[in-house]
Every structure is written in structure tokens, then in C-alpha cells.
Amino acid sequence: PNLTIPPMPQKNRRWQLTAPTLVALLALFLTLLNYGFYRTLWRAWQDAGGDGTFLWTVPLFIFCALNILLHLLLLPWLHKILMPLILLLSAAVSYGVIFLGIYFDRAMLTNVLITTPAEGAKLLTWPLVLWLLAFGVVPAILYLRVRLAYHRWWRELLQRLGAVALSLLALLLIARFHYQDYAAFSRNNPDIHHLIVPTNYIVAGVSKIKHARRAQRPYETVGADVRRNKRGTARQVSVLIIGEATRAQNWGLNGYARQTTPKLAARGAQILNYPHTESCGTYTAHSLPCMLSEQPRTAFDLDIASRRDNLLDILQRAGVRVIWYDNDTGCKGSCTHIEFHDMTARNLPAYCRDGECLDDILLEDWEQILAADERDLVIVLHTIGSHGPTYYQRYTPPYRQFAPTCDTKQIQQCSREAITNTYDNTIRYVDGFIERVIARLAREKDWKSSVFYVSDHGESLGENGIYLHSTPYSVAPAEQTRVPMMLWLSDAWRQDGAVDGNCLHQRASSGEYSQDNVFHTYLGLFDVQTGGSIYQKELDLLAGCRK
């Protein structure tokens, strides 16, 4: 009999796509994933009072731009690595943009790269995991199943050039009718492009590499001729407490509706509080080196600062013993040349769980350090303070004054009241911590002691849909840029320092200050003199009130 053998079916034929089709589908998916950007765009335009006509062209603009970019990345063999990676990263970044209002720029990339495992675990929630699976892992797997249907080289090239040409034509048409709208909006919102995936993290990565190359510069000594003109023989001991994510708006001494700083308030005139203080940046890796640098905030360059002496180096060269105790994520390069103790790494059960510790662990070696010798001393206590999103882990039960609280790391699921209550409880713990430091130094009647507290940056608690911090400074809300700052001086210091107390309080309450004041105030506190114009008297918080 005549037998007909059916043709063998082509494996996965239904997954074969041409390059223009595959790129168009991928561009469309990423365009839709930018919902967080569109939402912010619409709100910004409404606030500006525009009619919003051009906004309808923005998704088309992004689609066409992505269509061109992805065609450039659709390289033989290599695209099977690049595209799934882009899908996974885009899903992760889009979650932060949509649900936390995060702007992903070079600063945010720096935060990601220096995040500790414990800190990263706090950010890993079930909603994030499900989001990554649905919009990252599944699309990446589907992409890997696709087989590109290649044509002869000249036809393949024509098809791809044609797709790119159509996208360019669409972009030109949009520019023809709405160029002024795009230009004006970009001028007024220069950081909004940090919300667009995948270009935001691609640009951030390129910028990070460029800055890393810039940082390879010769090391510069600052204040090589430093000397001290110490008044009297009394021992000088100062504790610089660097706060974390504590904002000025919730600081009790600043007139907040709640008294979140009752212990400091009880000290009355002993405390110099500076209610109008601006931070250098909105994330630790920038603000911390900035406050210890002689560079002003407006001209601060992190790459330059990383290769030159800071305040602690100068104090040490002047003969002051300087020690850094850390309970955060490190000193961000600011303690390279001084004695450093990572207290978090000790993981003491009395203070620590899940890889993070209460700030009281910083006082574990307190007595030994104070009694070690009679040299003048500066102790830096780098606290974890009010760091989110796990605010509920930053204090002990006695400080749970305000309830209900948000006892989860998924803070966007809590009410604003619960988040604020939990955050305010962290400040009460900070208040108690500072008080314990002051009380210990106050016992030494013959020491010229001081305690200087300043937070590295503020924190957003859901205002306008923004949480946590690290928003670009130019668009950051005041909640992230206004920080608490205070100074306590012992009786011996006030007497020997010959300062006018009334003058100090008047200047503190009425003046405008920033983290720039830290550097110059400490040079003044320890009577450090340097050649040139490193020390600026007008930035010394005490200089204007010396008798």
C-alpha cells in the first residue's frame, strides 16, 4: 500500500518571531511598566497648571525610543543574556518607582551597591517577590523560549533599519508639534527621567563607571601644617553622634506637636537646638562624607572627597585621638585612617537580631574607651537611628509611646498614622540614646565635654506617595533634606570656652544652618588652627558668641 509519511513538526514554531516583532513586543511591555513615571508626570503637569495635551504622546515617545535602543542591543547570541537581564532589572526598579516613589539615579545605584545583606533582607517583601516573578522572571523565561526567525543578511538589515526609521520618524513628528512642551517640562523637572526604566539604571550604571574612573586620583593632604592652640589643661572629650534618617519635622525640640525628645527637652538651656538645618544630601553615602569635608554642600564632589583628608584626619594629625564606632552600614570611606569598630558585626544577642542592632550597642565599650588614657578624644557614634522600612525594630518596648504601630517592613500597606507613630517612637529612642551619652560625660566635672548630634538626612513617610529617602536633592521634599541638629556643652566647657549662653541660644533658634557647620565647629571646639582658608569662622556655631 502507498503510505504517506507526515512531515516532522517544527519544534516551537509558534515561538518564532522576526526581530522587529520581538523588539516591538519588548518595547511595549517596558513602556507599560513605566506606570510610575506616567503618574508622576501627570501630577507634575497638573501642579504646573498645564492642559496636558502633549502628555498623550509621552508613551508613544518612550515606545519609539525603546524600540531604537533595543534594536541596538539585539545582537546575535548576546541578546539572550542582555534582554532577560533588562527584564529582571526593570521589574525590580519599576517596583520601587511605582510603590515607593524612588528615583533611580547614580546615588540610588550607590545605595544598592553598598546595601548589606541584613538591610537588603528588610527590603525584600512578598509583594516585591511576586512583582519580580510576574513582571521579571516570567517575561524573561518567555523571552528565552523565543526563536528569532532570521532572514538573509541584507533583508534582515533592511527590516531592522526600517523599524528604526519608523521610530525615528515618529519621534521627529512628536518633536515637530510638541518640542516646546517637552523642553519646558524637562527644564522644570530635570530629574523626572530617573523614573523611566530601563534607561534610568542604564544611565546610572554608565555614570557610576565614569565617576569611579574619576576617583582614581592622587591623594591630597589637607591641613598639613595643622596645630592646636589649646586653652587650659582640662581634658577635652567630644562625641559626634551621626543620626540616620531622622527628620527635623518630627523632632520634638523643633516644636513638633508631639514631644518626641522629652529627655533632651528636660535639660532646658543646656541644649543648643538648631531647628533650621539642611542636609548635604538625601542618602548616607553622600551626606556623611560631605559633613566631614571642608567642601561646602553646594560644591561638594564625592570623588574629590574620597581622595583627600577630612575633619577626622585633621583632628588626628593635631594630636586628638579619634575613634569611630559603627552601627549602620559603614563610614562610607570617611574613617579610612582612624580607629574603627564595627559594632554590628559583634551581633550581641542583647541588642541584635536579623543582622541589625539597637544603637545602645555603641556604648558597650564606653567605659574602657573613656578610661584608656588622658588624651583629648573624639568619639564618632554612627547610629542606625530611624532607618526604614523596619522602624519597629529601632526601639525597645519602653519607647513605644505612640500606637497603633506599623510592625512590618511593608510600610506602604500601613496607614499614615501607624507609620508616623512607629517613626516617632524611633525618635524617642534616639532621644534616650543621646541623653545616656550626655549623662555619662556630665559626670566628669573637670572635662571640657561636648555632644554634637546631627542626622545624615531625613525621611519620607508616604507624603505624596514617597517613602524612605534618596530622592534627587533638586526635587527632594523637605522631609528628606531638613534634619535635626543639637549641641550640648559641659559646664567646664562653657566656663573655659568663654561663650555667651544667651547669644548661643538666640543664634541657634533664628539662624539658618547646614551640615557644613560640622567641620568648622569641630575645628573651633578643639582650637585647631590651619594655614590658608580651611577654617571659616562664620560657619563655626560658637565663634560668633565667644567673649
XYZ file of C-alpha atoms in Angstrom:
547
model
C 0.000 0.000 0.000
C 1.014 3.602 -0.565
C 1.996 5.153 2.780
C 2.272 8.892 3.293
C 4.687 9.908 5.991
C 3.580 13.209 7.558
C 6.259 15.914 7.802
C 8.030 16.266 11.109
C 6.571 19.228 13.063
C 8.944 22.108 13.544
C 9.741 22.387 17.216
C 8.419 25.560 18.915
C 7.405 27.044 15.580
C 4.764 29.199 17.319
C 7.585 30.944 19.235
C 9.426 32.079 16.123
C 9.336 35.852 15.697
C 11.102 38.299 13.479
C 13.440 40.801 15.087
C 11.148 43.856 14.572
C 8.185 41.981 16.065
C 10.124 40.741 19.083
C 11.600 44.172 19.786
C 8.201 45.845 19.407
C 6.641 43.467 21.942
C 9.506 44.017 24.378
C 9.332 47.807 23.921
C 5.576 47.743 24.505
C 5.987 45.725 27.696
C 8.608 48.113 29.093
C 6.519 51.122 28.036
C 3.590 49.817 30.104
C 5.934 49.052 33.007
C 6.586 52.798 33.333
C 3.268 53.482 35.043
C 5.054 55.134 37.976
C 6.668 57.637 35.620
C 3.360 58.480 33.909
C 1.685 59.009 37.268
C 4.371 61.418 38.453
C 4.367 63.148 35.073
C 0.626 63.764 35.227
C 0.764 65.095 38.795
C 3.638 67.435 37.961
C 1.819 68.776 34.919
C -1.377 69.340 36.909
C 0.573 71.207 39.592
C 2.041 73.403 36.856
C -1.439 74.247 35.582
C -0.968 72.945 32.032
C -3.666 71.470 29.811
C -1.788 68.167 29.454
C -2.334 67.755 25.697
C 1.217 66.653 24.957
C 1.143 64.051 27.739
C -0.720 61.637 25.476
C 2.323 61.473 23.219
C 4.710 60.503 26.034
C 4.007 56.718 25.981
C 4.488 56.752 22.190
C 7.730 58.703 22.637
C 9.020 56.146 25.168
C 7.935 53.223 22.978
C 9.768 54.598 19.943
C 12.884 55.434 21.942
C 12.934 51.939 23.452
C 12.330 50.405 20.038
C 15.511 52.060 18.770
C 17.550 51.196 21.877
C 16.504 47.546 21.928
C 17.271 47.107 18.229
C 20.820 48.219 19.014
C 21.020 45.627 21.798
C 19.511 42.783 19.764
C 22.881 41.236 18.946
C 23.275 37.598 17.868
C 23.632 35.251 20.865
C 24.303 38.142 23.245
C 20.647 39.244 23.252
C 19.729 36.034 25.122
C 21.700 37.416 28.068
C 21.017 41.140 27.752
C 17.242 41.104 27.279
C 16.347 38.761 30.191
C 18.682 40.815 32.397
C 16.923 44.018 31.314
C 13.538 42.456 32.077
C 14.599 41.379 35.574
C 16.228 44.706 36.459
C 13.329 46.694 35.021
C 10.854 44.763 37.143
C 12.881 45.401 40.309
C 13.374 49.106 39.610
C 9.771 49.666 38.497
C 8.513 48.287 41.816
C 10.483 50.949 43.683
C 9.277 53.680 41.319
C 5.599 52.695 41.455
C 5.173 51.776 45.105
C 7.904 53.769 46.889
C 8.356 56.794 44.614
C 12.060 56.043 44.143
C 14.153 57.984 41.633
C 16.816 55.589 40.358
C 19.934 57.639 39.652
C 23.626 57.172 40.376
C 23.017 57.914 44.048
C 20.394 55.193 44.292
C 22.679 52.765 42.469
C 25.362 53.570 45.044
C 22.877 52.763 47.811
C 22.064 49.437 46.177
C 25.730 48.502 45.808
C 26.572 49.249 49.449
C 23.451 47.643 50.922
C 24.318 44.981 53.483
C 22.636 41.554 53.400
C 20.662 42.417 56.544
C 19.485 45.716 55.079
C 18.582 44.038 51.798
C 16.551 41.379 53.597
C 14.445 44.108 55.196
C 13.543 45.438 51.759
C 12.642 42.003 50.359
C 8.890 41.602 50.854
C 6.314 39.196 49.438
C 4.734 41.887 47.229
C 8.188 42.599 45.777
C 8.867 38.888 45.229
C 5.509 38.403 43.477
C 6.106 41.511 41.374
C 9.539 40.233 40.315
C 8.070 36.856 39.399
C 5.162 38.305 37.411
C 6.956 41.124 35.619
C 10.549 39.914 35.619
C 11.056 36.175 35.840
C 8.061 35.072 33.739
C 8.727 37.553 30.882
C 12.422 36.580 30.943
C 11.544 32.881 30.621
C 9.115 33.635 27.789
C 11.808 35.655 26.036
C 14.270 32.777 26.297
C 11.744 30.487 24.581
C 11.526 32.773 21.555
C 13.490 31.790 18.467
C 14.434 34.612 16.153
C 13.450 33.960 12.550
C 16.489 35.293 10.712
C 16.354 36.210 7.005
C 19.203 36.659 4.589
C 21.558 39.303 5.936
C 20.514 42.101 3.572
C 16.809 41.505 4.186
C 17.357 41.279 7.942
C 19.277 44.557 7.882
C 16.552 46.282 5.830
C 13.828 45.120 8.216
C 15.659 46.379 11.276
C 16.633 49.678 9.658
C 13.026 50.106 8.571
C 11.740 49.605 12.135
C 14.307 52.063 13.480
C 13.462 54.577 10.734
C 9.750 54.419 11.552
C 10.502 55.047 15.222
C 12.751 57.980 14.340
C 10.037 59.424 12.114
C 7.503 59.190 14.948
C 9.926 60.926 17.330
C 10.502 63.703 14.796
C 6.757 64.210 14.374
C 6.308 64.451 18.145
C 9.166 66.955 18.300
C 7.657 68.928 15.424
C 4.426 69.591 17.308
C 5.435 69.378 20.987
C 9.124 70.240 21.243
C 8.445 73.344 23.352
C 6.248 71.359 25.745
C 8.899 68.684 26.228
C 11.714 71.238 26.592
C 9.839 73.362 29.123
C 8.725 70.384 31.162
C 12.224 68.863 31.216
C 13.675 72.212 32.305
C 11.258 72.466 35.217
C 11.551 68.784 36.195
C 15.186 67.897 35.458
C 15.206 64.679 37.500
C 11.969 63.078 36.347
C 13.808 60.961 33.774
C 15.246 58.969 36.684
C 11.823 57.293 36.874
C 11.954 55.769 33.371
C 13.001 52.119 33.095
C 15.289 50.791 31.750
C 17.155 53.965 30.810
C 17.361 55.186 34.423
C 19.515 52.329 35.693
C 21.472 52.065 32.445
C 22.427 55.742 32.629
C 23.119 55.377 36.376
C 25.488 52.484 35.660
C 27.401 54.411 32.999
C 27.636 57.423 35.322
C 28.884 55.226 38.165
C 31.671 53.823 35.987
C 32.699 57.302 34.852
C 32.827 58.584 38.435
C 34.775 55.518 39.582
C 37.409 56.341 36.984
C 37.499 59.967 38.140
C 38.120 58.818 41.699
C 41.488 57.313 40.715
C 43.360 60.490 41.561
C 46.372 61.212 43.790
C 45.600 61.514 47.489
C 45.586 65.087 48.804
C 46.632 66.114 52.300
C 44.516 68.869 53.817
C 45.885 70.965 56.667
C 49.426 69.588 56.625
C 50.515 72.449 58.912
C 47.713 71.861 61.431
C 48.368 72.831 65.061
C 46.384 73.367 68.248
C 46.250 76.492 70.363
C 44.587 74.768 73.298
C 43.255 76.941 76.098
C 43.830 75.465 79.560
C 44.827 71.965 80.621
C 41.425 70.312 81.051
C 40.815 67.161 79.047
C 38.565 67.643 76.036
C 36.164 64.857 75.067
C 33.574 65.209 72.331
C 31.062 62.698 70.983
C 29.800 63.216 67.446
C 26.555 61.270 67.042
C 25.613 60.837 63.394
C 21.919 60.074 63.114
C 20.250 58.052 60.381
C 17.065 59.083 58.547
C 15.769 61.264 61.389
C 13.893 64.253 60.016
C 13.509 67.700 61.548
C 9.717 67.807 61.144
C 9.232 65.132 63.836
C 11.940 66.359 66.214
C 10.306 67.402 69.485
C 12.740 70.251 70.184
C 11.730 71.833 66.873
C 8.159 72.445 68.027
C 6.619 69.210 66.736
C 3.079 68.625 68.020
C 4.327 65.553 69.900
C 7.147 65.667 72.398
C 9.414 63.065 70.805
C 12.507 64.388 72.627
C 11.380 64.611 76.272
C 14.771 63.858 77.839
C 16.618 66.497 75.821
C 13.810 68.982 76.481
C 14.198 68.348 80.222
C 17.769 69.624 80.028
C 16.452 73.039 79.053
C 19.099 75.673 78.375
C 21.903 73.075 78.398
C 20.837 72.046 74.890
C 21.551 74.195 71.855
C 18.988 73.170 69.227
C 19.216 74.250 65.585
C 15.706 73.905 64.079
C 16.586 75.221 60.613
C 19.254 72.818 59.359
C 19.702 71.449 55.848
C 21.432 68.188 54.993
C 24.169 67.800 52.391
C 22.253 65.084 50.575
C 19.394 62.629 50.853
C 21.417 59.442 51.337
C 24.170 58.413 53.736
C 26.955 57.751 51.228
C 26.799 61.421 50.185
C 25.784 63.285 53.353
C 28.234 61.580 55.687
C 31.445 62.376 53.743
C 30.052 65.827 52.970
C 29.534 66.843 56.591
C 33.119 65.824 57.405
C 34.599 67.643 54.415
C 35.733 71.251 54.139
C 33.913 71.426 50.787
C 30.542 73.217 51.086
C 27.393 71.311 50.160
C 26.789 73.353 47.031
C 30.216 72.455 45.615
C 30.740 69.045 47.213
C 32.286 66.406 44.963
C 32.268 62.899 46.393
C 35.054 61.736 44.090
C 37.359 64.520 45.287
C 36.405 63.982 48.934
C 37.238 60.280 48.733
C 40.859 61.134 47.890
C 41.624 63.838 50.421
C 41.749 64.388 54.196
C 38.571 65.142 56.115
C 37.813 66.577 59.552
C 38.764 63.384 61.396
C 42.135 63.161 59.665
C 42.894 66.781 60.556
C 41.908 66.323 64.211
C 44.056 63.201 64.451
C 47.023 64.993 62.910
C 46.550 67.726 65.522
C 47.051 65.186 68.313
C 43.450 64.304 69.150
C 42.589 60.619 69.463
C 39.711 59.819 67.064
C 37.657 56.606 67.229
C 34.712 55.529 65.064
C 32.034 53.157 66.384
C 29.594 51.972 63.733
C 26.079 50.536 63.949
C 24.956 51.431 60.445
C 26.396 50.355 57.093
C 29.952 51.615 57.496
C 31.637 55.002 57.388
C 31.405 55.406 53.577
C 35.155 55.951 53.287
C 35.268 58.632 55.990
C 37.223 56.639 58.573
C 39.963 55.121 56.413
C 42.822 56.451 58.533
C 41.340 56.290 62.040
C 40.499 53.579 64.584
C 37.285 51.806 63.516
C 34.981 49.400 65.359
C 32.112 47.639 63.587
C 29.718 47.023 66.462
C 27.023 45.486 64.255
C 29.407 42.670 63.363
C 29.575 41.627 67.014
C 25.915 40.583 66.779
C 25.432 40.645 70.554
C 22.106 38.940 71.440
C 21.181 41.655 73.934
C 20.997 44.227 71.139
C 20.853 42.447 67.782
C 18.524 40.394 65.619
C 18.329 39.669 61.901
C 21.767 41.203 61.336
C 20.901 44.645 62.769
C 21.339 46.070 66.262
C 19.872 48.661 68.586
C 22.063 51.732 68.929
C 22.810 51.069 72.593
C 25.382 48.538 71.373
C 27.565 51.551 70.559
C 28.009 52.155 74.299
C 29.194 48.610 75.033
C 32.896 49.689 75.242
C 32.075 53.101 76.653
C 33.897 52.911 79.988
C 37.059 51.301 78.599
C 37.458 53.961 75.939
C 36.928 56.889 78.307
C 39.410 55.465 80.798
C 42.013 54.242 78.299
C 44.231 57.334 78.601
C 44.023 61.048 79.282
C 44.388 62.246 75.696
C 41.837 64.576 74.189
C 39.278 62.439 72.443
C 36.653 62.500 69.687
C 34.292 59.531 69.509
C 32.083 59.169 66.449
C 28.925 57.117 67.020
C 27.335 56.197 63.692
C 23.807 55.143 64.595
C 21.094 53.282 62.709
C 18.655 55.785 64.209
C 15.332 55.896 62.371
C 16.324 53.835 59.349
C 13.397 52.299 57.474
C 11.480 50.412 56.443
C 11.654 48.388 59.672
C 11.060 51.331 62.012
C 9.509 48.995 64.583
C 12.915 47.330 65.149
C 14.678 50.582 66.053
C 13.425 50.865 69.641
C 12.618 48.802 72.719
C 9.140 48.386 74.315
C 9.590 51.240 76.854
C 9.798 53.680 73.925
C 6.563 52.507 72.276
C 4.739 55.655 73.312
C 2.591 56.099 70.211
C 0.209 53.437 68.873
C -1.014 51.757 66.742
C 2.319 50.971 65.116
C 3.386 49.612 61.736
C 5.110 46.380 62.731
C 6.026 45.250 59.223
C 8.584 46.101 56.580
C 5.766 46.534 54.033
C 5.161 50.089 55.191
C 3.118 51.089 52.140
C 0.412 48.745 53.436
C 0.166 50.598 56.771
C -1.861 53.707 57.444
C -0.079 57.046 57.628
C -0.990 57.222 61.315
C 0.631 53.863 62.071
C 3.795 54.700 60.096
C 4.122 58.074 61.846
C 3.549 56.526 65.266
C 6.263 53.934 64.676
C 8.667 56.514 63.284
C 8.074 58.867 66.228
C 8.871 56.018 68.597
C 12.282 55.683 66.913
C 12.963 59.336 67.683
C 12.089 58.807 71.330
C 14.735 56.068 71.382
C 17.222 58.434 69.716
C 16.378 60.994 72.401
C 17.099 58.443 75.140
C 20.342 57.378 73.465
C 21.656 60.947 73.270
C 20.663 61.512 76.889
C 22.651 58.462 78.006
C 25.743 59.832 76.251
C 25.305 63.291 77.792
C 24.676 61.912 81.273
C 27.892 59.876 81.189
C 30.054 62.802 80.102
C 28.357 65.156 82.585
C 29.694 63.007 85.433
C 33.232 64.165 84.617
C 33.117 67.647 86.100
C 36.671 68.569 85.109
C 36.334 67.624 81.424
C 35.513 70.093 78.702
C 32.956 67.783 77.129
C 30.534 68.188 74.252
C 27.960 66.106 72.408
C 27.117 67.057 68.820
C 24.161 65.326 67.170
C 23.142 65.685 63.531
C 21.193 63.324 61.288
C 22.619 62.434 57.881
C 19.336 63.049 56.035
C 15.587 62.997 56.591
C 12.855 60.540 55.613
C 9.600 60.454 53.671
C 6.732 58.646 55.374
C 4.355 58.412 52.433
C 3.792 62.095 51.691
C 2.784 62.376 48.010
C 3.353 58.638 47.647
C 7.078 58.880 48.505
C 8.691 56.641 51.114
C 12.165 56.346 52.667
C 14.854 58.682 51.163
C 17.451 59.128 48.374
C 15.259 61.301 46.148
C 17.491 63.561 43.985
C 18.234 66.707 46.006
C 16.809 69.095 43.403
C 13.338 67.542 43.710
C 13.570 66.029 47.197
C 10.810 67.050 49.617
C 11.749 68.969 52.751
C 11.094 65.824 54.780
C 14.294 64.385 53.301
C 16.509 67.497 53.413
C 15.672 69.077 56.793
C 17.447 67.386 59.688
C 17.717 67.839 63.463
C 20.956 69.207 64.864
C 21.840 69.902 68.508
C 24.856 70.584 70.709
C 25.465 70.046 74.412
C 28.408 71.684 76.202
C 29.558 70.761 79.687
C 29.740 73.378 82.428
C 33.533 73.218 82.308
C 33.491 73.918 78.592
C 31.114 76.864 78.916
C 33.297 78.384 81.603
C 36.644 77.835 79.856
C 35.219 78.473 76.412
C 34.139 81.965 77.464
C 30.930 81.965 75.453
C 27.745 83.964 75.929
C 24.917 81.489 76.567
C 22.138 83.872 75.578
C 23.930 84.636 72.341
C 24.270 80.927 71.544
C 20.560 80.256 72.037
C 19.474 83.303 70.096
C 21.677 82.400 67.139
C 20.647 78.733 67.265
C 16.916 79.436 67.138
C 16.983 82.160 64.496
C 19.794 81.200 62.136
C 19.875 79.028 59.011
C 22.348 76.172 59.237
C 23.538 73.094 57.388
C 25.872 70.148 57.780
C 28.622 72.484 56.536
C 28.767 73.768 60.124
C 30.035 70.441 61.495
C 33.561 70.717 60.051
C 34.263 74.259 61.188
C 32.579 73.947 64.594
C 34.815 70.998 65.491
C 37.940 72.876 64.487
C 36.756 75.631 66.805
C 35.852 73.251 69.643
C 39.379 71.820 69.691
C 41.187 75.100 68.991
C 42.670 73.691 65.780
C 44.476 76.129 63.524
C 45.494 75.500 59.930
C 47.143 77.565 57.264
C 45.153 79.004 54.388
C 41.388 79.405 54.482
C 40.291 75.941 55.580
C 38.678 77.165 58.798
C 35.780 79.571 58.225
C 34.807 81.384 61.385
C 31.330 82.260 60.114
C 30.493 78.537 59.880
C 31.643 77.798 63.439
C 28.450 77.602 65.528
C 30.226 79.011 68.578
C 32.648 81.577 67.172
C 30.139 84.413 66.998
C 29.363 84.164 70.714
C 32.833 83.921 72.213
C 33.581 86.679 74.688
